[in-house]
CSV table of C-alpha atoms and ligand atoms in Angstrom, one decimal:
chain,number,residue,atom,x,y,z
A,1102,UNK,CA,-210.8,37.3,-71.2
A,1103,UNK,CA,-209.9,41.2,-71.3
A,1104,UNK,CA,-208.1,42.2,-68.3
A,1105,UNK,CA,-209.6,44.1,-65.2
A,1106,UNK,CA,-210.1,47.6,-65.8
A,1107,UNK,CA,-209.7,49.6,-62.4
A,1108,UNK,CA,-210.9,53.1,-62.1
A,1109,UNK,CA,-208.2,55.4,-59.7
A,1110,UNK,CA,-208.8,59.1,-59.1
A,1111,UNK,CA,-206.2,60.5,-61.3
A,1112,UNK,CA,-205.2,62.7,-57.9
A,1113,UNK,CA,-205.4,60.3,-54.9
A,1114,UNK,CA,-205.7,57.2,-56.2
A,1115,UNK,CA,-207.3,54.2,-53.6
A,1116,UNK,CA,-203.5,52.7,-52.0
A,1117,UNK,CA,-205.4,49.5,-51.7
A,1118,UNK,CA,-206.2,49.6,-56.0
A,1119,UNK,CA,-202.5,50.6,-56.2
A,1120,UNK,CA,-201.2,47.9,-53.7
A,1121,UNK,CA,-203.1,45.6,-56.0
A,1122,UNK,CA,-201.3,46.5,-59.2
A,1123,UNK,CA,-198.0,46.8,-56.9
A,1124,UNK,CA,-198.2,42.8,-56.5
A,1125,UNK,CA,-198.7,42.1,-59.9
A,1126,UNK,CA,-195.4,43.8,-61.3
A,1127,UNK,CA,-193.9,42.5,-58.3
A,1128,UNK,CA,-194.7,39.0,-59.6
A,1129,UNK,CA,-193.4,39.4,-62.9
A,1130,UNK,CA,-196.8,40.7,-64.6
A,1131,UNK,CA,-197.6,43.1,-66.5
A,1132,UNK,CA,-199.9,46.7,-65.7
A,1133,UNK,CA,-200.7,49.1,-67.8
A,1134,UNK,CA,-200.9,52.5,-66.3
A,1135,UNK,CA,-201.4,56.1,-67.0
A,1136,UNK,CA,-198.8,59.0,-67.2
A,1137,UNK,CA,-198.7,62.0,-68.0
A,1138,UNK,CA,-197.7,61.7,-71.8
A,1139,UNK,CA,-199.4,58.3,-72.3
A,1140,UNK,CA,-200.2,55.2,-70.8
A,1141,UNK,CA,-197.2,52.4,-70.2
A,1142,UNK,CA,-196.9,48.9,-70.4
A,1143,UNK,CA,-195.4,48.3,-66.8
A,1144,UNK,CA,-193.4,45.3,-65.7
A,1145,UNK,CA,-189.9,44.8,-63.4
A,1146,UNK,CA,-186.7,46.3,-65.3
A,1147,UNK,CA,-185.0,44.0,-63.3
A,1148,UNK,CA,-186.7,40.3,-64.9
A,1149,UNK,CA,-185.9,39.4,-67.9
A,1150,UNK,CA,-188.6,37.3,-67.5
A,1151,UNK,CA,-191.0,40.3,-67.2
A,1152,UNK,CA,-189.7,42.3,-69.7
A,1153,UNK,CA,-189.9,39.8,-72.2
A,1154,UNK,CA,-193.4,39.6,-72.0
A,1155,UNK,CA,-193.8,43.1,-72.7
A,1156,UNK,CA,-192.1,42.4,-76.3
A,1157,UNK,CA,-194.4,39.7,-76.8
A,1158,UNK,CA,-197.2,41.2,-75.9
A,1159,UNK,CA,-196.3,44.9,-77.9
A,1160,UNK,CA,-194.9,42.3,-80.4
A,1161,UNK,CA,-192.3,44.9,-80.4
A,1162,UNK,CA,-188.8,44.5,-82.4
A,1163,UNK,CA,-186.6,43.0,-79.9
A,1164,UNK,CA,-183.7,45.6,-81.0
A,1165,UNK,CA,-185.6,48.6,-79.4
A,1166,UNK,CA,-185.0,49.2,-75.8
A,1167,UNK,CA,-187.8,50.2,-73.3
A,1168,UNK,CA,-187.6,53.3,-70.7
A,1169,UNK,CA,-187.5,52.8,-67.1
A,1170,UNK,CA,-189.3,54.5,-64.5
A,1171,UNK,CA,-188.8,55.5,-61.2
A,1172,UNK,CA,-190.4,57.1,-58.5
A,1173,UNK,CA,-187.7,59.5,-57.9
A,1174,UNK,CA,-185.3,61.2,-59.2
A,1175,UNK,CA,-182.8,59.9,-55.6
A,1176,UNK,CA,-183.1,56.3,-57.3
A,1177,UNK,CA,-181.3,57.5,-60.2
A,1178,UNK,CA,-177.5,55.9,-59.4
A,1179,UNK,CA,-179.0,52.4,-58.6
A,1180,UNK,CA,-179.7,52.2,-62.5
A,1181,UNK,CA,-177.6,54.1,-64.4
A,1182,UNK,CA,-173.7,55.8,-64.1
A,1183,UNK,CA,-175.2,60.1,-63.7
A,1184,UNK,CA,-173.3,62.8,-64.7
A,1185,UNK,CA,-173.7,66.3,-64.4
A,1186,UNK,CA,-175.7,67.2,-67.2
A,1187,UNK,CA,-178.2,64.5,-65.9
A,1188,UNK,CA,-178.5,66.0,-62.3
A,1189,UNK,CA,-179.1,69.3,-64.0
A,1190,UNK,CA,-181.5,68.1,-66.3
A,1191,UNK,CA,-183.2,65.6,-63.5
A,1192,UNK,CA,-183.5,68.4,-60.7
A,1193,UNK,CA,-185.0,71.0,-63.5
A,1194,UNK,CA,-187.2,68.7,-65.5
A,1195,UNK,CA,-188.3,65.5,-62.8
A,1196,UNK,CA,-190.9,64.3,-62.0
A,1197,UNK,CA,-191.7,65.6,-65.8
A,1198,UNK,CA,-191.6,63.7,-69.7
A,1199,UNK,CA,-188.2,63.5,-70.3
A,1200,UNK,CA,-186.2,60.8,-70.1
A,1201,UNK,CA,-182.5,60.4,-69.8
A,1202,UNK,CA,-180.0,58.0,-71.8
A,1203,UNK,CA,-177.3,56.9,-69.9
A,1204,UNK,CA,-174.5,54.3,-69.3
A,1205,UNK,CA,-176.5,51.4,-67.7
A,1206,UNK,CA,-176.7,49.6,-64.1
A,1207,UNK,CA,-176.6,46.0,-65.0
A,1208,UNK,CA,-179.3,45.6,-62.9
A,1209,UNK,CA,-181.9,47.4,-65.7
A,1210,UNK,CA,-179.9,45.2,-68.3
A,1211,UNK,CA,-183.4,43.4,-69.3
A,1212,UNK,CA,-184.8,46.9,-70.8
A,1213,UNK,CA,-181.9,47.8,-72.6
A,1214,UNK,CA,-182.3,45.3,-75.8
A,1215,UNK,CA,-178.4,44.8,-75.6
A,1216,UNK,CA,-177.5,48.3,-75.2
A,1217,UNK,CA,-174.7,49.0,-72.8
A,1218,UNK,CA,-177.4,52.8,-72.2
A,1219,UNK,CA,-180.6,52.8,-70.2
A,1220,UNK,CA,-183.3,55.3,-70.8
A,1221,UNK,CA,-184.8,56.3,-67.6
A,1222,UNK,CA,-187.9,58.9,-66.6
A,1223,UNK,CA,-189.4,59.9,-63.4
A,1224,UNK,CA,-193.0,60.1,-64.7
A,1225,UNK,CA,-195.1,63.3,-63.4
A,1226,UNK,CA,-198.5,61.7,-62.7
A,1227,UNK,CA,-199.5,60.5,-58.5
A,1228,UNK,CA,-201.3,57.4,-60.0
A,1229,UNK,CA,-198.0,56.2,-61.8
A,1230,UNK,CA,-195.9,57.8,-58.5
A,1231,UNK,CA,-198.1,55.9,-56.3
A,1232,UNK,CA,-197.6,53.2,-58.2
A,1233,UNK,CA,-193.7,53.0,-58.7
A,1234,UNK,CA,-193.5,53.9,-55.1
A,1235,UNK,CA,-195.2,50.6,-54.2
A,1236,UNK,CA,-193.5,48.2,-56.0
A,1237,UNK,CA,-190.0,49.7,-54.6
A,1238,UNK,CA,-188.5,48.7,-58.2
A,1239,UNK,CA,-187.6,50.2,-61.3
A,1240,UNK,CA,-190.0,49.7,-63.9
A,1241,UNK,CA,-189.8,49.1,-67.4
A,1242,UNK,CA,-192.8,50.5,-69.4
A,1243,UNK,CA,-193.1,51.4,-73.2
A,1244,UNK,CA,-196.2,53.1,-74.4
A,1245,UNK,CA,-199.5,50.4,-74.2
A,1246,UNK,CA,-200.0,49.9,-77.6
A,1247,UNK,CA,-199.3,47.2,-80.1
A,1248,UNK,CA,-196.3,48.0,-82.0
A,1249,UNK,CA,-197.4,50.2,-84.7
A,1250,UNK,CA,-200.2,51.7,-83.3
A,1251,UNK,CA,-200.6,55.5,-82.1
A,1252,UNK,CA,-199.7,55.5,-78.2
A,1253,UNK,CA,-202.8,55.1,-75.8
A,1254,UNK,CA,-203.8,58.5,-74.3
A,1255,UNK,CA,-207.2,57.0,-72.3
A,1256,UNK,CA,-207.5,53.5,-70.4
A,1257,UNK,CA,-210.0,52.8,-73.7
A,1258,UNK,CA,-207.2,53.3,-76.0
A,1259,UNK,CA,-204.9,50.3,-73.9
A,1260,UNK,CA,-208.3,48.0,-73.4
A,1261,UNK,CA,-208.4,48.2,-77.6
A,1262,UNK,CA,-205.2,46.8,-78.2
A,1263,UNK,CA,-203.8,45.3,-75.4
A,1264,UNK,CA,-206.8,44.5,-73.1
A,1265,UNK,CA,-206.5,40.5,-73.8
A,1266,UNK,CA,-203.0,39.8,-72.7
A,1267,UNK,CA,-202.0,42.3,-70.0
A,1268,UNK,CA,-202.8,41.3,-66.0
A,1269,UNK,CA,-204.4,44.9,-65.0
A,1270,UNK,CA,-205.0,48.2,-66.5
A,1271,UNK,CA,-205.6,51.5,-64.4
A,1272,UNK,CA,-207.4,54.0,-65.7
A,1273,UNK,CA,-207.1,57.6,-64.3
A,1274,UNK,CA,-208.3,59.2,-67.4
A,1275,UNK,CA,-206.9,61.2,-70.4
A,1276,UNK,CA,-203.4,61.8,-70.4
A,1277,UNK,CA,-202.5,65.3,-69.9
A,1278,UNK,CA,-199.7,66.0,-72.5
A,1279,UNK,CA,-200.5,63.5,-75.3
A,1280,UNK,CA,-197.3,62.7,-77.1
A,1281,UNK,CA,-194.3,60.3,-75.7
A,1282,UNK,CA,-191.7,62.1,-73.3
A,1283,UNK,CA,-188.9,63.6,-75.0
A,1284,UNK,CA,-185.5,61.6,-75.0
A,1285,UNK,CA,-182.4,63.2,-74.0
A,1286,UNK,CA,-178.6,61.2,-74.5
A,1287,UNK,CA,-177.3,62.9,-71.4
A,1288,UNK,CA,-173.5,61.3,-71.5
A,1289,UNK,CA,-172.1,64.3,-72.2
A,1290,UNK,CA,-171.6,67.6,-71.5
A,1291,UNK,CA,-174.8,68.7,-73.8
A,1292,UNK,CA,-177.8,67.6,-74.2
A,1293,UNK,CA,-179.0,65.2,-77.4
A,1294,UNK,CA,-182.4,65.6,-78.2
A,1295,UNK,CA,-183.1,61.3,-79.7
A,1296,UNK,CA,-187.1,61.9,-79.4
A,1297,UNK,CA,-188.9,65.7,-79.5
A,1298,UNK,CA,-191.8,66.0,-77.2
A,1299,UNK,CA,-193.2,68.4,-74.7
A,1300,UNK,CA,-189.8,69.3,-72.9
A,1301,UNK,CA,-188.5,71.4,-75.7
A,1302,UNK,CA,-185.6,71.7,-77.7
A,1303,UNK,CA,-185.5,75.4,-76.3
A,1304,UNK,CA,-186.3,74.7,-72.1
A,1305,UNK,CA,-183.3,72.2,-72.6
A,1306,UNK,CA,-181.0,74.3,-74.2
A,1307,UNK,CA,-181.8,77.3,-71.7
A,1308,UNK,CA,-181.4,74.5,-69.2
A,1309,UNK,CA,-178.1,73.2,-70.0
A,1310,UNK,CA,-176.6,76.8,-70.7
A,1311,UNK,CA,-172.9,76.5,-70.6
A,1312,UNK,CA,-171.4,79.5,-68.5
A,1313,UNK,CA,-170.5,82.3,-70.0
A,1314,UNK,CA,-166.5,81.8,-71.6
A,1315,UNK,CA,-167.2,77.5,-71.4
A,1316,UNK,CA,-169.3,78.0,-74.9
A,1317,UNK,CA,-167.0,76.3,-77.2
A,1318,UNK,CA,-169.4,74.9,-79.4
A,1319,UNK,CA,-171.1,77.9,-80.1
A,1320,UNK,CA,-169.7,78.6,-83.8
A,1321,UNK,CA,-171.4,75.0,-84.4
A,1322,UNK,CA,-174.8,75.7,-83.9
A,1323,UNK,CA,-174.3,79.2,-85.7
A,1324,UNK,CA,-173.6,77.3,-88.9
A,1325,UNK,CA,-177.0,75.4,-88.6
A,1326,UNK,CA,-179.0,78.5,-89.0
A,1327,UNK,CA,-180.3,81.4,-87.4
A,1328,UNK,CA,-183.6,79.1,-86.3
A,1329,UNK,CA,-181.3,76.3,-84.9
A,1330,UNK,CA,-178.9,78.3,-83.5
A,1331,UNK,CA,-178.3,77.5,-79.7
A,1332,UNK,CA,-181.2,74.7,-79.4
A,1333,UNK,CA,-179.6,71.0,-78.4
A,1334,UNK,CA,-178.4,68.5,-81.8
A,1335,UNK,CA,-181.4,66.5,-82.8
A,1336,UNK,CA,-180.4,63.0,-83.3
A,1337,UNK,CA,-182.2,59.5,-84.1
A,1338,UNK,CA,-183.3,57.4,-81.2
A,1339,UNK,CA,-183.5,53.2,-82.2
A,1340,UNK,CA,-186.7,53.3,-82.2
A,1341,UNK,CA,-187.1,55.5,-84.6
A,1342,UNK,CA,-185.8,53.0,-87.4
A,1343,UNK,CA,-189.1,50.8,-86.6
A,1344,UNK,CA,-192.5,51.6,-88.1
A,1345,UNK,CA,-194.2,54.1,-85.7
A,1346,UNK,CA,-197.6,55.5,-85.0
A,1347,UNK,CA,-199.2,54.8,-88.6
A,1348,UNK,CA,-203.1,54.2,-88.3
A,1349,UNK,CA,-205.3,52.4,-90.7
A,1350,UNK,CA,-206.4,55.6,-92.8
A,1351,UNK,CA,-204.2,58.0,-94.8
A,1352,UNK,CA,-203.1,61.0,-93.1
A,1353,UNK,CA,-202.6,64.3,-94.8
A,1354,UNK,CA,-200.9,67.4,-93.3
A,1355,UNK,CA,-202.4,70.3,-94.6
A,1356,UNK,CA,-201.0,73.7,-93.9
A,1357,UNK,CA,-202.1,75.8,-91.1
A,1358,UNK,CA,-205.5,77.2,-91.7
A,1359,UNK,CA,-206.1,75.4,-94.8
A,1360,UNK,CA,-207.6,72.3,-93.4
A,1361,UNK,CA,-210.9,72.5,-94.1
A,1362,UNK,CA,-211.0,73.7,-97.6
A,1363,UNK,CA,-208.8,70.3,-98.4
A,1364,UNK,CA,-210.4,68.3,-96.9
A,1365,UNK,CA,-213.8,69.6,-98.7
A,1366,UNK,CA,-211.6,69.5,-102.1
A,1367,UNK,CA,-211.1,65.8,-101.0
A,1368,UNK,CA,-214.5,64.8,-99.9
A,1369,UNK,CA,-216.1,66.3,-103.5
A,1370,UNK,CA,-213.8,63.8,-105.3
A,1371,UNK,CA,-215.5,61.3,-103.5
A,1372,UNK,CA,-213.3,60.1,-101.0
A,1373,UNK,CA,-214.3,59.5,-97.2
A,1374,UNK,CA,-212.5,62.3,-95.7
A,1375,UNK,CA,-211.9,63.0,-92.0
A,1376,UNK,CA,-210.7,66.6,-90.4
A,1377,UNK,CA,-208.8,67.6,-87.6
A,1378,UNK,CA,-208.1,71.5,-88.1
A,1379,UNK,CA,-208.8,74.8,-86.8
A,1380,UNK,CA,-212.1,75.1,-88.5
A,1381,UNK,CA,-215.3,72.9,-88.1
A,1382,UNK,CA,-215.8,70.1,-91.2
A,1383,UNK,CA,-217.7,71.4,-94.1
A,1384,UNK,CA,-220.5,69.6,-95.2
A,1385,UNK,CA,-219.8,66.3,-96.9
A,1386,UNK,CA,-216.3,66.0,-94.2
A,1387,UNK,CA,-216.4,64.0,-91.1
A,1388,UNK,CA,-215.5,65.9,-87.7
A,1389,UNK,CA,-213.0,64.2,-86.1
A,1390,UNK,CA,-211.5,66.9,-83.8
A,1391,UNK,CA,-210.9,70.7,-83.9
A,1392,UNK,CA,-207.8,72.3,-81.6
A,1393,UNK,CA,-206.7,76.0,-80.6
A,1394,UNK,CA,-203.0,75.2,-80.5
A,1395,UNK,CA,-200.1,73.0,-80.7
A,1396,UNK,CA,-200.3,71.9,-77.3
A,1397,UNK,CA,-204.0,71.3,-77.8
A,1398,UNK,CA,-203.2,68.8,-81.0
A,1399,UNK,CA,-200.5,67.0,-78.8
A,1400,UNK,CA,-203.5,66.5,-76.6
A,1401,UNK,CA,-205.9,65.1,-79.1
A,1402,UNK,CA,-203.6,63.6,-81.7
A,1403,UNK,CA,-203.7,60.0,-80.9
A,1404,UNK,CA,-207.4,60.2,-80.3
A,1405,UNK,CA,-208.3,61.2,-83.0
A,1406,UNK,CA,-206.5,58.9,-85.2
A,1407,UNK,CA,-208.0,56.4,-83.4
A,1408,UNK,CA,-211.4,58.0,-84.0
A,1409,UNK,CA,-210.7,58.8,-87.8
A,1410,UNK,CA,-210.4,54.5,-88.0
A,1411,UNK,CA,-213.3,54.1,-86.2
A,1412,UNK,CA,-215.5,56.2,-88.5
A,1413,UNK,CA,-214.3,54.5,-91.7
A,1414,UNK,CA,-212.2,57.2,-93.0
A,1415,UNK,CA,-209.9,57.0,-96.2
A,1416,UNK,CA,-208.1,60.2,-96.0
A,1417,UNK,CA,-207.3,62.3,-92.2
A,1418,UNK,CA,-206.8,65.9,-93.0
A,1419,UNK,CA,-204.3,67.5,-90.0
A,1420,UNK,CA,-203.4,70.4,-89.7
A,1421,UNK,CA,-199.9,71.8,-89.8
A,1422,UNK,CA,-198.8,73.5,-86.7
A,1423,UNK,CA,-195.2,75.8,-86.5
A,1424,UNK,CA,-192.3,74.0,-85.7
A,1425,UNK,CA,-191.6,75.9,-82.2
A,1426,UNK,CA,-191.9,74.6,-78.9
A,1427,UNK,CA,-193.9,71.7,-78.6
A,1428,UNK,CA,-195.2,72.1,-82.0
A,1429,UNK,CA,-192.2,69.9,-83.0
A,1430,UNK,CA,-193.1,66.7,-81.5
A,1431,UNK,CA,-196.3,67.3,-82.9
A,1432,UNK,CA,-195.1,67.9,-86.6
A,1433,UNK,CA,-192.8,64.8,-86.1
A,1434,UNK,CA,-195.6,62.5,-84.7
A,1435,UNK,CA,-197.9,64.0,-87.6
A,1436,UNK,CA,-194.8,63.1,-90.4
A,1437,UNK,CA,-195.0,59.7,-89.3
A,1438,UNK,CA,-198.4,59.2,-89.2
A,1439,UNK,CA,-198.8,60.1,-92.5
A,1440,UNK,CA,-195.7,58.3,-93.8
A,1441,UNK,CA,-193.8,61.0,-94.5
J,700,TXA,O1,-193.7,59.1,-72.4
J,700,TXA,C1,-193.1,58.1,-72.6
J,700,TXA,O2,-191.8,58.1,-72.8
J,700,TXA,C2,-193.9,56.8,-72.5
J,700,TXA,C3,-194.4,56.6,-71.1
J,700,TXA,C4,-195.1,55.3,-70.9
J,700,TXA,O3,-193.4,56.8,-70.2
J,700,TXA,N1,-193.1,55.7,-72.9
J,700,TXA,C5,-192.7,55.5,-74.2
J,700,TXA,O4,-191.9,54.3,-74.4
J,700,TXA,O5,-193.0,56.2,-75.1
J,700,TXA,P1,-191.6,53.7,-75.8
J,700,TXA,O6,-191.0,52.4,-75.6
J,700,TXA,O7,-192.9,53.7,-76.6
J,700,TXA,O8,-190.5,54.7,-76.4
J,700,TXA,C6,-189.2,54.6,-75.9
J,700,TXA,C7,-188.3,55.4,-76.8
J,700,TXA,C8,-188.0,54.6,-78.1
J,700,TXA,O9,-187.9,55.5,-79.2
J,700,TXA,C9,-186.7,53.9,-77.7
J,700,TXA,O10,-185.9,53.6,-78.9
J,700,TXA,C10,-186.0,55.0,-76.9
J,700,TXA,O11,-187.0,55.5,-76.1
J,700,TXA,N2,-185.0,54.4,-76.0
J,700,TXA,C11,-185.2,53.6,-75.0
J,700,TXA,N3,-184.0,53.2,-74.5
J,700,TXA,C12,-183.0,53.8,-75.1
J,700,TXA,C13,-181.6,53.8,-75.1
J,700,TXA,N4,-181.0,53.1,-74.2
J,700,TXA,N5,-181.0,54.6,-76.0
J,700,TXA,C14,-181.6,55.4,-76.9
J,700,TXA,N6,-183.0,55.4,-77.0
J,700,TXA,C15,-183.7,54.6,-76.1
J,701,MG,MG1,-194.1,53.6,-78.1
């Protein structure tokens, strides 16, 4: 039996709906919620019991760790050991998508898939505030989609692929940003950028600025290249060894502005072609989605791959965006999507 599907205003959400959902994780059960980036797969960070069932459910490799939520950033020492670049980060960027690695509380130990880290966010959305406020616990909550599958952006998106084995999903409507927070290792005394998304390589390095004098690594990032010269290292997260965000059709990244001309090249060779670009779809192409901007594809991305499977298409054509601001999450969620 699919699970109830309760509607909250995305602003005030009803305390008793929240209460409800409160009681559940409190349990051990599971809720999905929305965010601000997408929706989550909540249960208690503190149960192993709990957070097991969110691996079963996600059937999600056991070997990548889950991000833990609180309601604010003041909870932060009562899961993992802060240090100064994480306050800075924390009180510039919370509540906000970006989460923060960091030595572990043994308390979260359950989300950490035998890491001695914890990754750890302060979501910027009142229905998941309202929410984490509630339960008065820190909770564990990947994105709510089956492992493999593009994160859920709408309440629809969760019912799809996880609406048979979760206690309670609330829906307060599209996300606003689209794409999975961005992932910081804050040990250290600079940030490391594990996942891109829609706090930018370039807000964190103007955040985490060294003083003037204290820049000793500064010859460094002048050897990467004028265009990579003072942003944060980008490194791999573990879950970016795992199969990510790959729908059912072919994606192909076409460059900017020259969507709709391939995808009309591959619609004449007979081949059920889909477009997401800057341009409407020729004749003979199926319209899947047109955006503006970069942050406008963030927005619509895992919709419309969604959509593209719905409609039967063989081939997504996507359109490039420059790799600048957010437009880098969105060129690294479109690489994996199409395999790349
Ligand atoms: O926006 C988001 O971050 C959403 C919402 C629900 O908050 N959550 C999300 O969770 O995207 P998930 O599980 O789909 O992605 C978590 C990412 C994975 O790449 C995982 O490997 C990484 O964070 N991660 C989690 N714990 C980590 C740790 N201790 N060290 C390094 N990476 C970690
Ligand atoms: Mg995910």
């Amino acid at each position: 039996m699919p699970a109830p599907l309760l509607a909250v205003d995305a602003d005030r959400p009803d305390p008793a709906v929240v209460e409800r959902a409160a009681a559940v994780l409190r349990a051990g059960g599971l809720v999905a919620f929305p965010t601000e980036t997408v929706y989550g797969l909540g249960a208690d960070a503190t149960s192993p019991e709990a957070v097991a069932r969110i691996f079963a459910v996600k059937a999600r490799p056991e070997d990548n760790p889950l991000i833990v939520h609180l309601a604010d950033a003041a909870e932060l020492p009562t899961v993992a050991r802060v240090t100064p670049l994480a306050r800075t980060l924390a009180e510039r960027f919370w509540p906000g998508p970006l989460t923060l690695v960091l030595e572990a509380d043994p308390r979260v130990a359950p989300a950490s898939a035998g890491l001695s880290t914890v990754a750890v966010r302060v979501p910027d959305h009142p229905v998941a505030l309202a929410l984490l406020a509630a339960t008065a616990l820190p909770v564990a909550a990947p994105s709510a989609n089956r492992s493999g599958r593009p994160s859920p952006t709408t309440a629809a998106h969760v019912m799809a692929d996880l609406g048979e084995s979760v206690a309670l999903v609330l829906d307060g409507g599209p996300c606003a940003v689209g794409l999975e927070s961005t992932v910081v290792d804050a040990r250290g005394a600079r940030p490391v950028v594990l996942r891109e998304g829609a706090i930018t390589r370039e807000a964190l390095g103007a955040a985490a600025a060294p003083a003037p004098g204290q820049d000793h690594a500064r010859g460094e990032a002048d050897a990467l290249g004028a265009a990579e010269a003072g942003l944060p290292e980008l490194r791999h997260s573990p879950g970016t060894r795992h199969r990510h965000y790959q729908p059912a059709c072919a994606v192909e990244i076409a460059p900017p502005g020259d969507g709709a001309a391939r995808a009309a090249t591959l619609a004449r060779q007979g081949r059920r072609t889909g477009l997401v670009g800057t341009a409407p779809a020729p004749e003979g192409v199926v319209a899947i989605g047109t955006f503006r901007d970069a942050a406008a594809l963030a927005h619509a991305l895992y919709g419309a791959l969604r959509a593209a499977e719905e409609a039967g298409v063989e081939v997504l054509v996507i359109e490039a965006v420059a790799e600048e601001g957010i437009g880098r999450a969105v060129m690294d969620r479109l690489r994996r999507a199409a395999g790349a």
